[in-house]
XYZ file of C-alpha atoms in Angstrom:
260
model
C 43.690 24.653 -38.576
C 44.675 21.156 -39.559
C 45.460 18.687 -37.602
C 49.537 17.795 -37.653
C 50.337 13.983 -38.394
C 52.559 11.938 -36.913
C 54.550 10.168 -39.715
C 54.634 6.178 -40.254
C 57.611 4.406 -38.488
C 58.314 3.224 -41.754
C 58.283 6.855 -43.448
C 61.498 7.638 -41.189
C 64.495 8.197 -42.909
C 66.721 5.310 -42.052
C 69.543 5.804 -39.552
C 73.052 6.173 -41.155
C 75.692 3.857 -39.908
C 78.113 5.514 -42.096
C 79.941 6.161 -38.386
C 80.400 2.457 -37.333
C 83.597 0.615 -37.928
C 84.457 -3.275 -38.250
C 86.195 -4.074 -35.145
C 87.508 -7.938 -33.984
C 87.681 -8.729 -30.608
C 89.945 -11.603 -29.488
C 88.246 -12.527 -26.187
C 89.750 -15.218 -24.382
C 87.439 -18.143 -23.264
C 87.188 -20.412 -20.159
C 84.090 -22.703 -19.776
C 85.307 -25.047 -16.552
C 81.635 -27.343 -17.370
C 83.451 -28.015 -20.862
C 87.104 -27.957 -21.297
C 90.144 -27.644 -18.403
C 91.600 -25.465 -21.276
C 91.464 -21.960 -22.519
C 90.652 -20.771 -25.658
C 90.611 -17.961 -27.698
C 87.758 -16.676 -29.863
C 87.293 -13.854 -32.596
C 83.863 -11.472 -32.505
C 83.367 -9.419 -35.583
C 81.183 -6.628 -35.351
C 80.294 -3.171 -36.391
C 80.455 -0.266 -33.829
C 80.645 3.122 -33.315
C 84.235 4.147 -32.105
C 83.377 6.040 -29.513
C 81.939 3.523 -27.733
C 83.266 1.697 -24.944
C 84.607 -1.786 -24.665
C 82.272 -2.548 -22.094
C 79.606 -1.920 -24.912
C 81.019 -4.201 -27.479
C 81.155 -6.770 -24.881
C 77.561 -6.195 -24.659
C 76.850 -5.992 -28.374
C 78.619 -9.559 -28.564
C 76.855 -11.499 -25.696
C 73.663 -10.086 -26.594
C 73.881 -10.262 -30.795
C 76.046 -13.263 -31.102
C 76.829 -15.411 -28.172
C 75.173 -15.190 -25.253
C 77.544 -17.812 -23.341
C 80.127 -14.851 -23.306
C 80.582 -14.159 -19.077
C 82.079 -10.986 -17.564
C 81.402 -8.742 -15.004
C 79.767 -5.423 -14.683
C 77.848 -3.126 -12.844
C 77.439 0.675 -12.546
C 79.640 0.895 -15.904
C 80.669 4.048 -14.798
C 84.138 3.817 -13.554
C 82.783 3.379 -9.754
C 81.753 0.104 -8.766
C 85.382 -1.306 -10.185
C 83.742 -4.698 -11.509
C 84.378 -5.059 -15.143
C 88.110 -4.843 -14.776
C 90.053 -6.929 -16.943
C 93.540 -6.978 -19.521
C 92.744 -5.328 -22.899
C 95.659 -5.067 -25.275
C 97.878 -6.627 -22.724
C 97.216 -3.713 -19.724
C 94.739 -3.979 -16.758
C 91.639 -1.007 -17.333
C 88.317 -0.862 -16.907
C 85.943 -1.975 -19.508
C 83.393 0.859 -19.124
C 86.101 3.630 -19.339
C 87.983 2.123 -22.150
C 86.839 3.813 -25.458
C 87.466 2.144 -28.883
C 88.824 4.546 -30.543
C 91.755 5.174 -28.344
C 92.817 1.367 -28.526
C 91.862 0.152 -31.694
C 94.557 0.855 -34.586
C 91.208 2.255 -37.256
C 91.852 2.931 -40.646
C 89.466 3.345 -43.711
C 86.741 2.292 -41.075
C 87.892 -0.939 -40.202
C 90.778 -1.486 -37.111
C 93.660 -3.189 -38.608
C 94.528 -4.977 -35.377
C 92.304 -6.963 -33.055
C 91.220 -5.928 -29.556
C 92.596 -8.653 -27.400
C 90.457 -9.038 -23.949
C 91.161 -11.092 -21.485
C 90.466 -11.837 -17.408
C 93.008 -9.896 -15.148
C 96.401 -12.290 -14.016
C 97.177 -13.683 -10.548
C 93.309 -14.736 -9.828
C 92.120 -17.947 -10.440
C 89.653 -17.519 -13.439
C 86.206 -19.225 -12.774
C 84.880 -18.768 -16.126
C 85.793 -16.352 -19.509
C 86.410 -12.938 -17.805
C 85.392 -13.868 -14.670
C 87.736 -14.530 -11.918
C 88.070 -15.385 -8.160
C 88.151 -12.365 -5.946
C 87.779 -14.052 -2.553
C 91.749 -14.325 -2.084
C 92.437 -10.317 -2.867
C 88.975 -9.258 -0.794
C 90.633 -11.444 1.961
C 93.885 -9.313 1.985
C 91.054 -5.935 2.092
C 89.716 -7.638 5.028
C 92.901 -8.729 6.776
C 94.497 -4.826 6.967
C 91.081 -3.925 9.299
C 89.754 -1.184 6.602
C 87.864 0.659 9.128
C 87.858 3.271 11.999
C 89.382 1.659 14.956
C 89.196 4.047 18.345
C 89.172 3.356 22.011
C 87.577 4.919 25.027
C 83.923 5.369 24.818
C 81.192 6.285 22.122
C 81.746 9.601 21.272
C 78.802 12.310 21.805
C 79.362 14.251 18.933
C 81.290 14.018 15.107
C 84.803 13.272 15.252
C 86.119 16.453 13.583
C 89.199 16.779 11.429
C 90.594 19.547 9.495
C 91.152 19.730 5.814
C 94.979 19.263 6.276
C 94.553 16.010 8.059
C 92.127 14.882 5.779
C 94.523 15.867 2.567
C 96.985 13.630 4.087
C 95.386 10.405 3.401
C 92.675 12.128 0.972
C 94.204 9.895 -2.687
C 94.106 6.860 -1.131
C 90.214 7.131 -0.162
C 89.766 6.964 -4.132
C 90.042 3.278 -4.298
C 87.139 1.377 -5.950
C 89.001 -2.257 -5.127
C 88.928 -3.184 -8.857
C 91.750 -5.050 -8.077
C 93.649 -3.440 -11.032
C 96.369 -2.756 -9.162
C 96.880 -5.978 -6.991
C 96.592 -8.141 -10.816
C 99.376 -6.104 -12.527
C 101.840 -6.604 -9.838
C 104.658 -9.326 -10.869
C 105.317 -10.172 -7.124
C 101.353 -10.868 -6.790
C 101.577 -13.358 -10.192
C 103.922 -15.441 -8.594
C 103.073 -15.257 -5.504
C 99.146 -14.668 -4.705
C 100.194 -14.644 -0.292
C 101.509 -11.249 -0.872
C 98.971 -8.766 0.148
C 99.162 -6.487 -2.961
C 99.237 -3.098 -3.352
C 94.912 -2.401 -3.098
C 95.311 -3.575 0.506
C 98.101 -1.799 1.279
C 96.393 1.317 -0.314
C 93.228 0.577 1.858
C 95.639 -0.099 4.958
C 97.093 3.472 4.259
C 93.798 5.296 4.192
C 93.132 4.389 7.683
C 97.113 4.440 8.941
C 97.456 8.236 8.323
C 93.778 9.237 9.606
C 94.198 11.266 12.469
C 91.050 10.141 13.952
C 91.842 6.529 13.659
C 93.936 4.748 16.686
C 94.772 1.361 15.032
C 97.686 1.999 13.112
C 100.218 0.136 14.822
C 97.931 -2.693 14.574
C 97.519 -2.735 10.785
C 101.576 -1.557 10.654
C 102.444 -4.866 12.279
C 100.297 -6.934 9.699
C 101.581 -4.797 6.722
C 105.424 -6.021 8.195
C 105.035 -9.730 7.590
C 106.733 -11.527 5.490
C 103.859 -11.298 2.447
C 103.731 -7.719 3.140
C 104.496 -4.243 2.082
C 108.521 -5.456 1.869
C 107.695 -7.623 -0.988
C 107.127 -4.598 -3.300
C 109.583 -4.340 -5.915
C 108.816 -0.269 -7.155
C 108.120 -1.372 -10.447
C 105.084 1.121 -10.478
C 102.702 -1.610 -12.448
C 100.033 -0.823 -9.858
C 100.440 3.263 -10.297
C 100.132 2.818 -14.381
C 96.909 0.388 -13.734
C 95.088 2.223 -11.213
C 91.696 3.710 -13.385
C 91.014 6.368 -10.733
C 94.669 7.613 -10.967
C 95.574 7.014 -7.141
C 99.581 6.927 -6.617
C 100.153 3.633 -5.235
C 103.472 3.239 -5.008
C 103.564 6.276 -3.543
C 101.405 5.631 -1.000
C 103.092 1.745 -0.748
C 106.680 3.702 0.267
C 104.790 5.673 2.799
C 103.684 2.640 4.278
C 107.355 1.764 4.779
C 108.556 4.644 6.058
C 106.015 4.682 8.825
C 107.473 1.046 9.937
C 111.051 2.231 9.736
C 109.951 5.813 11.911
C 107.069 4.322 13.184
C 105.624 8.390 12.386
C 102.503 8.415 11.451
């Protein structure tokens, strides 16, 4: 029997990129080492619409300009780190797909895609901004179990209706989507925002948790959850679909009853 061959690299059929389309993306820049001004700058490139953003972003810094800076991790829609503004709304970069923002016809978008670092954070460079000021707010509502008495011997047990009660709010990646599409939080980065407030309300309404007053009381200064206006920003931005203001009103009520 003979022997099967392996064909040539070069005898394979080339790849089609009849798929791609021509796609700019309006990225604005920040280089602090360079300018104290921002700047915009247009990528052309050719891409497969069904790709994400987070990939073109790639395809750019690694093809064309590797000074482009942004964040990313997982790129999954769970660590929360490539958040940013594309076509003027907050989302994440790895669950954005072309093809449902770019305006395509005859394989070519007839619009740019305009990305740009999420508002109310101090930007450090391109994409990239200052988190420090909305992980301090995280850290100020005490986002963990607080109990009293001793250590206990065994699991702290809870049934499935107490758990549902707080269950949406335990989504929260802290992508700071939310808290960066709130109009209160642009002109006025002291207010807590609703991601800590969300993260205050997981722990509020656990039933196993004995700290509520506690993070109540921080939640009812002045740069707390009274500042929210209910214009439902933070519910439209949220990527893992968590309802915010919801869960912001809930907040309130449990100051005004104190039930909980």
């Amino acid at each position: 029997m003979a022997t099967p061959t392996l064909s040539k690299p070069e005898d394979a059929a080339p790849v089609s990129d009849a798929h791609l389309v021509t796609v700019t993306f309006r990225i604005r820049r920040f280089n602090p080492e360079s300018s104290a001004e921002a700047f915009w700058q247009n990528y052309e490139i050719r891409i497969d619409p069904k790709e994400r953003v987070l990939d073109a972003l790639h395809q750019i810094k690694w093809e064309l300009d590797g000074s482009l800076t942004f964040r990313r991790s997982c790129a999954h829609g769970i660590c929360g780190s490539d958040a940013m503004r594309i076509n003027g709304k907050n989302r994440l970069a790895c669950k954005t797909l072309i093809k449902d923002i770019a305006r395509l016809k005859d394989g070519a978008a007839t619009k740019p895609v305009v990305v740009e670092p999420i508002k109310g954070l101090t930007v450090e460079k391109d994409l990239i901004v200052d988190m420090e000021p909305f992980f301090q707010a995280y850290r100020d509502v005490m986002p963990f179990l607080i109990t009293k008495g001793n250590e206990p011997t065994r699991e702290r047990l809870q049934t499935a209706e107490d758990r549902e009660r707080f269950d949406d709010t335990t989504k929260c990646i802290l992508c700071a989507a939310c808290t960066s599409s709130c109009p209160v939080f642009w002109s006025d980065g002291q207010y807590f925002g609703p991601a800590a407030i969300v993260n205050a309300h997981r722990f509020i309404f656990d039933s196993r948790d004995e700290g509520g007053e506690q993070r109540l009381e921080i939640l009812n200064d002045r740069d707390g959850v009274w500042r929210c206006r209910t214009v439902f920003n933070c519910t439209d931005a949220c990527p893992r679909g968590i309802e915010v203001t919801k869960a912001i009103q809930e907040v309130k009520q449990a100051l005004i009853t104190r039930r909980f």
